[in-house]
mmCIF file of C-alpha atoms and ligand atoms in Angstrom:
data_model
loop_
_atom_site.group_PDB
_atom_site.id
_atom_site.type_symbol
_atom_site.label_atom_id
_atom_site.label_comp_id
_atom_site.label_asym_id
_atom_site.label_seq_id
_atom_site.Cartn_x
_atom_site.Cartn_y
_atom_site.Cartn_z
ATOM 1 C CA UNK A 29 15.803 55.233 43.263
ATOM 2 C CA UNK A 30 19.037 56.965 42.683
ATOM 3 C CA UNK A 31 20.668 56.489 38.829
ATOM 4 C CA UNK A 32 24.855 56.744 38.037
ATOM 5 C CA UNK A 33 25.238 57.364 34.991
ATOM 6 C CA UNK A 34 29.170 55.605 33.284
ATOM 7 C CA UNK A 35 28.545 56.394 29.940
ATOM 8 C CA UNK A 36 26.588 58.292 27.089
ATOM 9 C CA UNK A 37 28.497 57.214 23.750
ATOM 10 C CA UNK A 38 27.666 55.507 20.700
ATOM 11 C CA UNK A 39 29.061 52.304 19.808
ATOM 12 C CA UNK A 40 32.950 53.933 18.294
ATOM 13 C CA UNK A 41 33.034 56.814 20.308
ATOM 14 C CA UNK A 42 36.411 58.657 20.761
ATOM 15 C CA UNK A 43 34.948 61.130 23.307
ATOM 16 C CA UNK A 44 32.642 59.323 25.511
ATOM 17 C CA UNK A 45 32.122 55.338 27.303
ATOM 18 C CA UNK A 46 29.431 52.902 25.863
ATOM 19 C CA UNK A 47 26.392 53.826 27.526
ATOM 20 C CA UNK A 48 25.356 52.187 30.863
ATOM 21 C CA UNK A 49 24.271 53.426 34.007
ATOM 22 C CA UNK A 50 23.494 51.878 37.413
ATOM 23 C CA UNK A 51 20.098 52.007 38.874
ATOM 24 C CA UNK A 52 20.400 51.687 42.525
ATOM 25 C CA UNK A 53 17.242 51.057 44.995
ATOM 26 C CA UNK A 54 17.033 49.591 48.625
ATOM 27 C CA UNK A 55 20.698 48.911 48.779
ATOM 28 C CA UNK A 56 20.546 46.550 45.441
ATOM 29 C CA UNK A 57 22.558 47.732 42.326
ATOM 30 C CA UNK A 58 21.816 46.727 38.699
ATOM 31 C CA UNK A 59 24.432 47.708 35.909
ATOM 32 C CA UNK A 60 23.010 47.765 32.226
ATOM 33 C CA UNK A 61 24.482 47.025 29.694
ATOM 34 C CA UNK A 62 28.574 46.712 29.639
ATOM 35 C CA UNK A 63 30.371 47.935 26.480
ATOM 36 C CA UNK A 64 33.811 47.531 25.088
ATOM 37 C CA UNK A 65 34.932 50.917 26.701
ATOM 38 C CA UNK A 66 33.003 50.782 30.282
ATOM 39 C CA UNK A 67 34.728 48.100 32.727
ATOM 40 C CA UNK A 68 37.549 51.254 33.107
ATOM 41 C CA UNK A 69 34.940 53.933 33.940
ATOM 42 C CA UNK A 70 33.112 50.988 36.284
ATOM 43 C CA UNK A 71 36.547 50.545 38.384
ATOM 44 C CA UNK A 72 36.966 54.281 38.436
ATOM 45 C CA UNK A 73 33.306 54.727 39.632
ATOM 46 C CA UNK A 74 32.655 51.796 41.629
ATOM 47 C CA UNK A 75 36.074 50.031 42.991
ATOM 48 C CA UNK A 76 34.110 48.415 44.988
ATOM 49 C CA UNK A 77 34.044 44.578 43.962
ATOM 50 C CA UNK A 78 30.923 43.551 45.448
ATOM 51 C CA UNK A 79 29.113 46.937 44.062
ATOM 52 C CA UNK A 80 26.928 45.329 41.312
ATOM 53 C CA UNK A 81 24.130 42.736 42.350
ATOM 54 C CA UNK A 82 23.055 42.222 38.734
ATOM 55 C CA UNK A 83 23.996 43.634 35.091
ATOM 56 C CA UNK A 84 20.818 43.657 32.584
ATOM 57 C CA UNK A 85 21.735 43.354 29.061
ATOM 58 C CA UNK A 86 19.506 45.091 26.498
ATOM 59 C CA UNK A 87 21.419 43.792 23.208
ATOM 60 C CA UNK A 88 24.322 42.018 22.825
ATOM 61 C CA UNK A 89 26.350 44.356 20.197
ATOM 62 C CA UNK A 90 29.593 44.945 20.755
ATOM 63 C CA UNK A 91 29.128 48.453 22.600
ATOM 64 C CA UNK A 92 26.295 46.549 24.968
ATOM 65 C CA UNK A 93 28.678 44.033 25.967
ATOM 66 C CA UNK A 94 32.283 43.338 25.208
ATOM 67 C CA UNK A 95 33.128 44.976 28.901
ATOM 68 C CA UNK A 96 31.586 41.745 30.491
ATOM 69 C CA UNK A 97 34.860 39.373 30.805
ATOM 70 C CA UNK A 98 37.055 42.382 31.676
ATOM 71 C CA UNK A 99 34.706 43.170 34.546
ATOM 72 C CA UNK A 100 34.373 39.920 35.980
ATOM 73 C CA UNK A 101 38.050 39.282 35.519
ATOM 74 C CA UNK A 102 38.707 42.467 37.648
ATOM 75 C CA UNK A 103 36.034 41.617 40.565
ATOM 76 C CA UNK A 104 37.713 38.282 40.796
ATOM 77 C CA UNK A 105 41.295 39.687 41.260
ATOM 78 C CA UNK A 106 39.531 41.793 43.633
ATOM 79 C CA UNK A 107 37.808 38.538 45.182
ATOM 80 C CA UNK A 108 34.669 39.415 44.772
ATOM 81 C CA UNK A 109 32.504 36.516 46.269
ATOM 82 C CA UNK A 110 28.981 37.596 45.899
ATOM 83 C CA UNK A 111 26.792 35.713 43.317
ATOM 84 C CA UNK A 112 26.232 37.839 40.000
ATOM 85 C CA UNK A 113 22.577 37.837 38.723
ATOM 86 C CA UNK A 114 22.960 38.280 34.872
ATOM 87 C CA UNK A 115 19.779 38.877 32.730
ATOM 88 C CA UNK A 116 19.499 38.316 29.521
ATOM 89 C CA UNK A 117 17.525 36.696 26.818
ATOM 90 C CA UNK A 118 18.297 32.783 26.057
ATOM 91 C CA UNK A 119 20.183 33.699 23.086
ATOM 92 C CA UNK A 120 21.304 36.618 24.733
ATOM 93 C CA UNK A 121 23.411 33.981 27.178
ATOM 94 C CA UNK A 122 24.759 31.732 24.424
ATOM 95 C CA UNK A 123 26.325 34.804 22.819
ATOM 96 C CA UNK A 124 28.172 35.608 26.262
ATOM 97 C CA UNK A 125 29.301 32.039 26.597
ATOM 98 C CA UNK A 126 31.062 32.825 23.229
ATOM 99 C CA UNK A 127 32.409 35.598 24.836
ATOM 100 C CA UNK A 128 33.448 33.801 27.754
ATOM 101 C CA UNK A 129 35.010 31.158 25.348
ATOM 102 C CA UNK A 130 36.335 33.751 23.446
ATOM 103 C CA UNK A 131 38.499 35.414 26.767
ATOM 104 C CA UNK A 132 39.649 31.726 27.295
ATOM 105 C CA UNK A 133 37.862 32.621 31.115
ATOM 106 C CA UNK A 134 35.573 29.560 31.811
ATOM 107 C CA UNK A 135 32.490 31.139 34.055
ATOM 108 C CA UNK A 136 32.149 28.413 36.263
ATOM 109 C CA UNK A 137 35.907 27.973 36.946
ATOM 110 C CA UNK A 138 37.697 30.929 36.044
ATOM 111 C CA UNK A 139 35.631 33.374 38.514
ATOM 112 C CA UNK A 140 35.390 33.958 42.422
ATOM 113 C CA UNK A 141 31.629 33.894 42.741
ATOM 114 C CA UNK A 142 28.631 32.560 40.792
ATOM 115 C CA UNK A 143 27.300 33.623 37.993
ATOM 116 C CA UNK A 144 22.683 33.280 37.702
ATOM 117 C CA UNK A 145 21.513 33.585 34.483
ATOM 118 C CA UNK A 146 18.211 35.245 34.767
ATOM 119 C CA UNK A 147 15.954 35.144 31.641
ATOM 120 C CA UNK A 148 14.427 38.274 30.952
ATOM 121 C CA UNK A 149 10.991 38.603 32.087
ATOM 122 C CA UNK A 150 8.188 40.592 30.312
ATOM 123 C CA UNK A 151 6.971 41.478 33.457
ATOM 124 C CA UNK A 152 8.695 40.111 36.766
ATOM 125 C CA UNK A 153 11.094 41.188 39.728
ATOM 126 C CA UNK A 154 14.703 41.423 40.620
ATOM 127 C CA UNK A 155 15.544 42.726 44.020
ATOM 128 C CA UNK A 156 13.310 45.059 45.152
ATOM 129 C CA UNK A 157 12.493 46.074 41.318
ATOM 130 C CA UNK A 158 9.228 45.142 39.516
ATOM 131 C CA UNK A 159 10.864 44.810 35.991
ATOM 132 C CA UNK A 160 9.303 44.811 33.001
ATOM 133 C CA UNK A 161 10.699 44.458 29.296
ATOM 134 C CA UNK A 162 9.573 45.203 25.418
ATOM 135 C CA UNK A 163 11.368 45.434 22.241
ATOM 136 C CA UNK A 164 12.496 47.916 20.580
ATOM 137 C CA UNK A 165 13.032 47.905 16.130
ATOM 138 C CA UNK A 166 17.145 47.277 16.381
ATOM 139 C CA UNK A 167 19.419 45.489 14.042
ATOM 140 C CA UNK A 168 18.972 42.265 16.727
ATOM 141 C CA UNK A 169 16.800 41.419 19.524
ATOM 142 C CA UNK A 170 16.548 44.273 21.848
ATOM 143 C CA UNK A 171 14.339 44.716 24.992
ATOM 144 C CA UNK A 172 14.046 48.364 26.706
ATOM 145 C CA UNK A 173 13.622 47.701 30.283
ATOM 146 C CA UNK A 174 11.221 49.368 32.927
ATOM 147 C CA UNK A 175 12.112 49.433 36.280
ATOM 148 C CA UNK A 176 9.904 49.908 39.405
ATOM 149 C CA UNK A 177 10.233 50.926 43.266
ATOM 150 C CA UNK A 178 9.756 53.063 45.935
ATOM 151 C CA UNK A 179 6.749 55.020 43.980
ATOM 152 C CA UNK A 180 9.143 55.714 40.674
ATOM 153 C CA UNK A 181 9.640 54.176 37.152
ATOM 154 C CA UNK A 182 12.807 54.778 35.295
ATOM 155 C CA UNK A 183 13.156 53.060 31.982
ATOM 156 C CA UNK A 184 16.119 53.053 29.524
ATOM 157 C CA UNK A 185 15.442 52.089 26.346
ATOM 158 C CA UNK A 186 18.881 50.593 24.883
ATOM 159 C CA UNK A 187 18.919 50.683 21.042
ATOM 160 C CA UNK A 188 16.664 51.327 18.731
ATOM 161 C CA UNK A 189 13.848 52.684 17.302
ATOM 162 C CA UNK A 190 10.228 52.907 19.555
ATOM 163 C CA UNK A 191 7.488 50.455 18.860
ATOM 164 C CA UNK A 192 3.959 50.452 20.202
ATOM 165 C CA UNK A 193 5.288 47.732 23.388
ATOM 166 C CA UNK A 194 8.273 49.759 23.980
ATOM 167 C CA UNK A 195 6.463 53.254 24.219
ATOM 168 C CA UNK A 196 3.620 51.169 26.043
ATOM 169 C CA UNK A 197 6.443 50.330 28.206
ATOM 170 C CA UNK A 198 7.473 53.769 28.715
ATOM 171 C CA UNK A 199 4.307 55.436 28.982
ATOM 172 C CA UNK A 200 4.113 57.430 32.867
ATOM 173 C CA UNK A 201 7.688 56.849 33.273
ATOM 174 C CA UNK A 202 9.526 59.234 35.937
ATOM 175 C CA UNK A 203 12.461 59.275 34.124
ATOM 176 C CA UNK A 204 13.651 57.722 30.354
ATOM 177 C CA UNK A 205 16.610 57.274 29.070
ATOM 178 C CA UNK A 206 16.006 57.266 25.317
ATOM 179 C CA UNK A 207 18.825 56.090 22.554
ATOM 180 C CA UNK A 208 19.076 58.724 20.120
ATOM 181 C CA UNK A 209 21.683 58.484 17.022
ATOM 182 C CA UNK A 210 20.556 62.007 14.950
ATOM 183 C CA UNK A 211 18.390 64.730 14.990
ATOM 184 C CA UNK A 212 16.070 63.963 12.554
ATOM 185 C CA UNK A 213 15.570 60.645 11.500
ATOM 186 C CA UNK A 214 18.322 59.022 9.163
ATOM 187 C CA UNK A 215 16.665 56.566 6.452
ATOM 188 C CA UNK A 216 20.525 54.971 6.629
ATOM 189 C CA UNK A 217 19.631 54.216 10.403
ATOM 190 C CA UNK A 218 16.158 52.568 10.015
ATOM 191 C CA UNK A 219 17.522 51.294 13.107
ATOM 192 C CA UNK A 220 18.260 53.823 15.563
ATOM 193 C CA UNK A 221 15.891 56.790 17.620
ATOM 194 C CA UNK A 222 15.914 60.010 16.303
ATOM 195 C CA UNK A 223 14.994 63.603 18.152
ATOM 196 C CA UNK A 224 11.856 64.174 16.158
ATOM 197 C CA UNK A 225 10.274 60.493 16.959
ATOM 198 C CA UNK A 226 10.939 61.209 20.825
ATOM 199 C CA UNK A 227 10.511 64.764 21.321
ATOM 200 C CA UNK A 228 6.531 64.471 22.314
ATOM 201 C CA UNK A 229 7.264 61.868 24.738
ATOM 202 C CA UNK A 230 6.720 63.877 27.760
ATOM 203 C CA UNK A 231 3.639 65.328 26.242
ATOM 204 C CA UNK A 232 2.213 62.173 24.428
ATOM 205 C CA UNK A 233 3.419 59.621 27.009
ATOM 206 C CA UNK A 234 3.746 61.797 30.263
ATOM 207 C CA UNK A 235 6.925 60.866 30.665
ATOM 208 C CA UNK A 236 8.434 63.192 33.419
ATOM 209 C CA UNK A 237 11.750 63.397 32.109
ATOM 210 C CA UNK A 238 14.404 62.034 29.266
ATOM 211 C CA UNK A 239 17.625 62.277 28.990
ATOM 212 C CA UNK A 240 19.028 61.637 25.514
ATOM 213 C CA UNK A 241 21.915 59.438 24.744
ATOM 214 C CA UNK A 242 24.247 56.732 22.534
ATOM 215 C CA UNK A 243 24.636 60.336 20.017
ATOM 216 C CA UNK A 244 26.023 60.186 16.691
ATOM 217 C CA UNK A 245 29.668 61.503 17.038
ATOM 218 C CA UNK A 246 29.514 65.391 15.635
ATOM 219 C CA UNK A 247 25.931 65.249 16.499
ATOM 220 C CA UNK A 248 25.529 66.423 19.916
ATOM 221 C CA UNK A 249 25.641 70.129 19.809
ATOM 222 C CA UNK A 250 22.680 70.489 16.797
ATOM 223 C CA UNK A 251 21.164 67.501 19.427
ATOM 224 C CA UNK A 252 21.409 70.096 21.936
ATOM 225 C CA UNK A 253 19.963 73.133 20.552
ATOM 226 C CA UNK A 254 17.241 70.893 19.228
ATOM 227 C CA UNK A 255 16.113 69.678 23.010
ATOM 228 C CA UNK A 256 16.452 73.365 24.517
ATOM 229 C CA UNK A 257 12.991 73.983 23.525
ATOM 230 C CA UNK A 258 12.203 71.239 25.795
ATOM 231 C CA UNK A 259 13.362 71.385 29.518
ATOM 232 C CA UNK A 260 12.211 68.186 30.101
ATOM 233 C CA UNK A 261 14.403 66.457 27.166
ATOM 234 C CA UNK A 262 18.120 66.662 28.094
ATOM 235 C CA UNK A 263 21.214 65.274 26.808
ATOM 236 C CA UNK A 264 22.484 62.784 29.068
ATOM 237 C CA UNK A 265 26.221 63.800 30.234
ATOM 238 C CA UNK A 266 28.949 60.519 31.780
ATOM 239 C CA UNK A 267 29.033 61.097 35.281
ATOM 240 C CA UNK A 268 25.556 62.142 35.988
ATOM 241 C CA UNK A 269 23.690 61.165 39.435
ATOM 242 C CA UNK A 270 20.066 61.651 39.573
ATOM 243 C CA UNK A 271 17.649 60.988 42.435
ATOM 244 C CA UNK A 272 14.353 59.849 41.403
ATOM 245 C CA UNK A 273 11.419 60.659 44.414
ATOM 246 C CA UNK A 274 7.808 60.207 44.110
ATOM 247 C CA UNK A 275 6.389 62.467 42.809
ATOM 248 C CA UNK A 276 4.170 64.946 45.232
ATOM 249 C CA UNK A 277 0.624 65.711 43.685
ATOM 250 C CA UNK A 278 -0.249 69.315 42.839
ATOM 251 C CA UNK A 279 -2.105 71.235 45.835
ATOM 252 C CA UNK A 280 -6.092 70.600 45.606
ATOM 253 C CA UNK A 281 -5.356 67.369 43.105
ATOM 254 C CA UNK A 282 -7.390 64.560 43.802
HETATM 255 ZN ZN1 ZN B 320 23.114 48.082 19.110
#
């Protein structure tokens, strides 16, 4: 399983993209989530039109998915003609048909290829994923996602603070990517991940790895110093590429 990272930022972030990354496995690609300030990073990264098999939407604010119409406008110039899987909750897709409405771009006229709306599963599969889902506590209906193959688990948790399904859903994960507005937790933010509620992941949940991200603007560098005393809790940086491989059990382990 082999993860590109576009973008680390919070939802108004001068510095960096809306988070989203690409999971790749088995030759199938699935984007999630699409902010305002992705589709340019997504063209820069992956020209290629046909490049995305499906996009997975955690949450539908503004930083989650305002890049949608942009990015199927572009793959159509491009004449993409590959059908699109989109997942997403069922009020998840109404809110992207007011999008849709919104960009005057009718889905089923507008575009080169197909679009699928895929309801998000609790526990199903897409390609060659098993993927499973759970909310998070966010200002609206968010699921973190869990994805499955080739012996590894990555999950990505979009916004929002853990709750027992979510950290269920995390629990043994190879890798997690973890939103993460502040350092400490913020009572103005009863709605956003803080260091100090994830830091014992690895321990508590055995997850393998995290990688931190969606920071409050100004609050990376104290983020920083707070996950060096952790080597297994890093901050996610745009660009990123990181191979997930089984992992191999410990000489003499049963
Ligand atoms: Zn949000």
């Amino acid at each position: 399983m082999d993860i590109q990272v576009l973008g680390v930022g919070e939802a108004a972030d001068p510095s960096f993209a809306n988070s989203s990354l690409i999971v790749a496995a088995g030759g199938f690609r699935l984007m999630i989530d699409c902010g305002h300030s992705v589709p340019p990073v997504l063209w820069r990264e992956m020209p290629d039109p046909d490049a995305i098999d499906a996009l997975y939407f955690t949450h539908h604010h503004p930083d989650h998915c305002f890049g949608l119409v942009p990015a199927l406008i572009r793959w159509t110039d491009d004449r993409r003609s590959k059908p699109l899987d989109i997942v997403t909750t069922a009020g998840g897709w109404k809110q992207l048909a007011l999008l849709f409405q919104a960009g005057a771009t009718d889905p089923d006229r507008s575009l080169s290829f197909p679009l699928r709306w895929v309801e998000t599963p609790e526990d199903g599969t897409l390609g060659p994923f098993r993927l499973r889902t759970a909310p998070t506590r966010h200002s609206m209906p968010n699921r973190a996602i869990r994805l499955e193959a080739g012996g590894v688990a990555f999950a990505y948790s979009g916004d929002g603070r853990a709750t027992p399904e979510s950290e269920a859903l995390f629990r043994g994960a190879d890798l997690l990517f973890h939103e993460c507005l502040t350092v400490e937790a913020d009572p103005t933010q009863p709605f956003h991940a803080a260091h100090g509620q994830l830091a014992d992941y690895p321990t508590r949940l055995g997850v393998r790895a995290m990688r931190l991200y969606h920071v409050r603007m100004g609050e990376r560098e104290r983020l920083a110093a707070a996950c060096a005393a952790d080597p297994r809790v890093l901050l996610a940086r745009p660009g990123e590429r990181i191979v997930l491989t089984p992992q191999v059990p410990a000489p003499g382990a049963v």
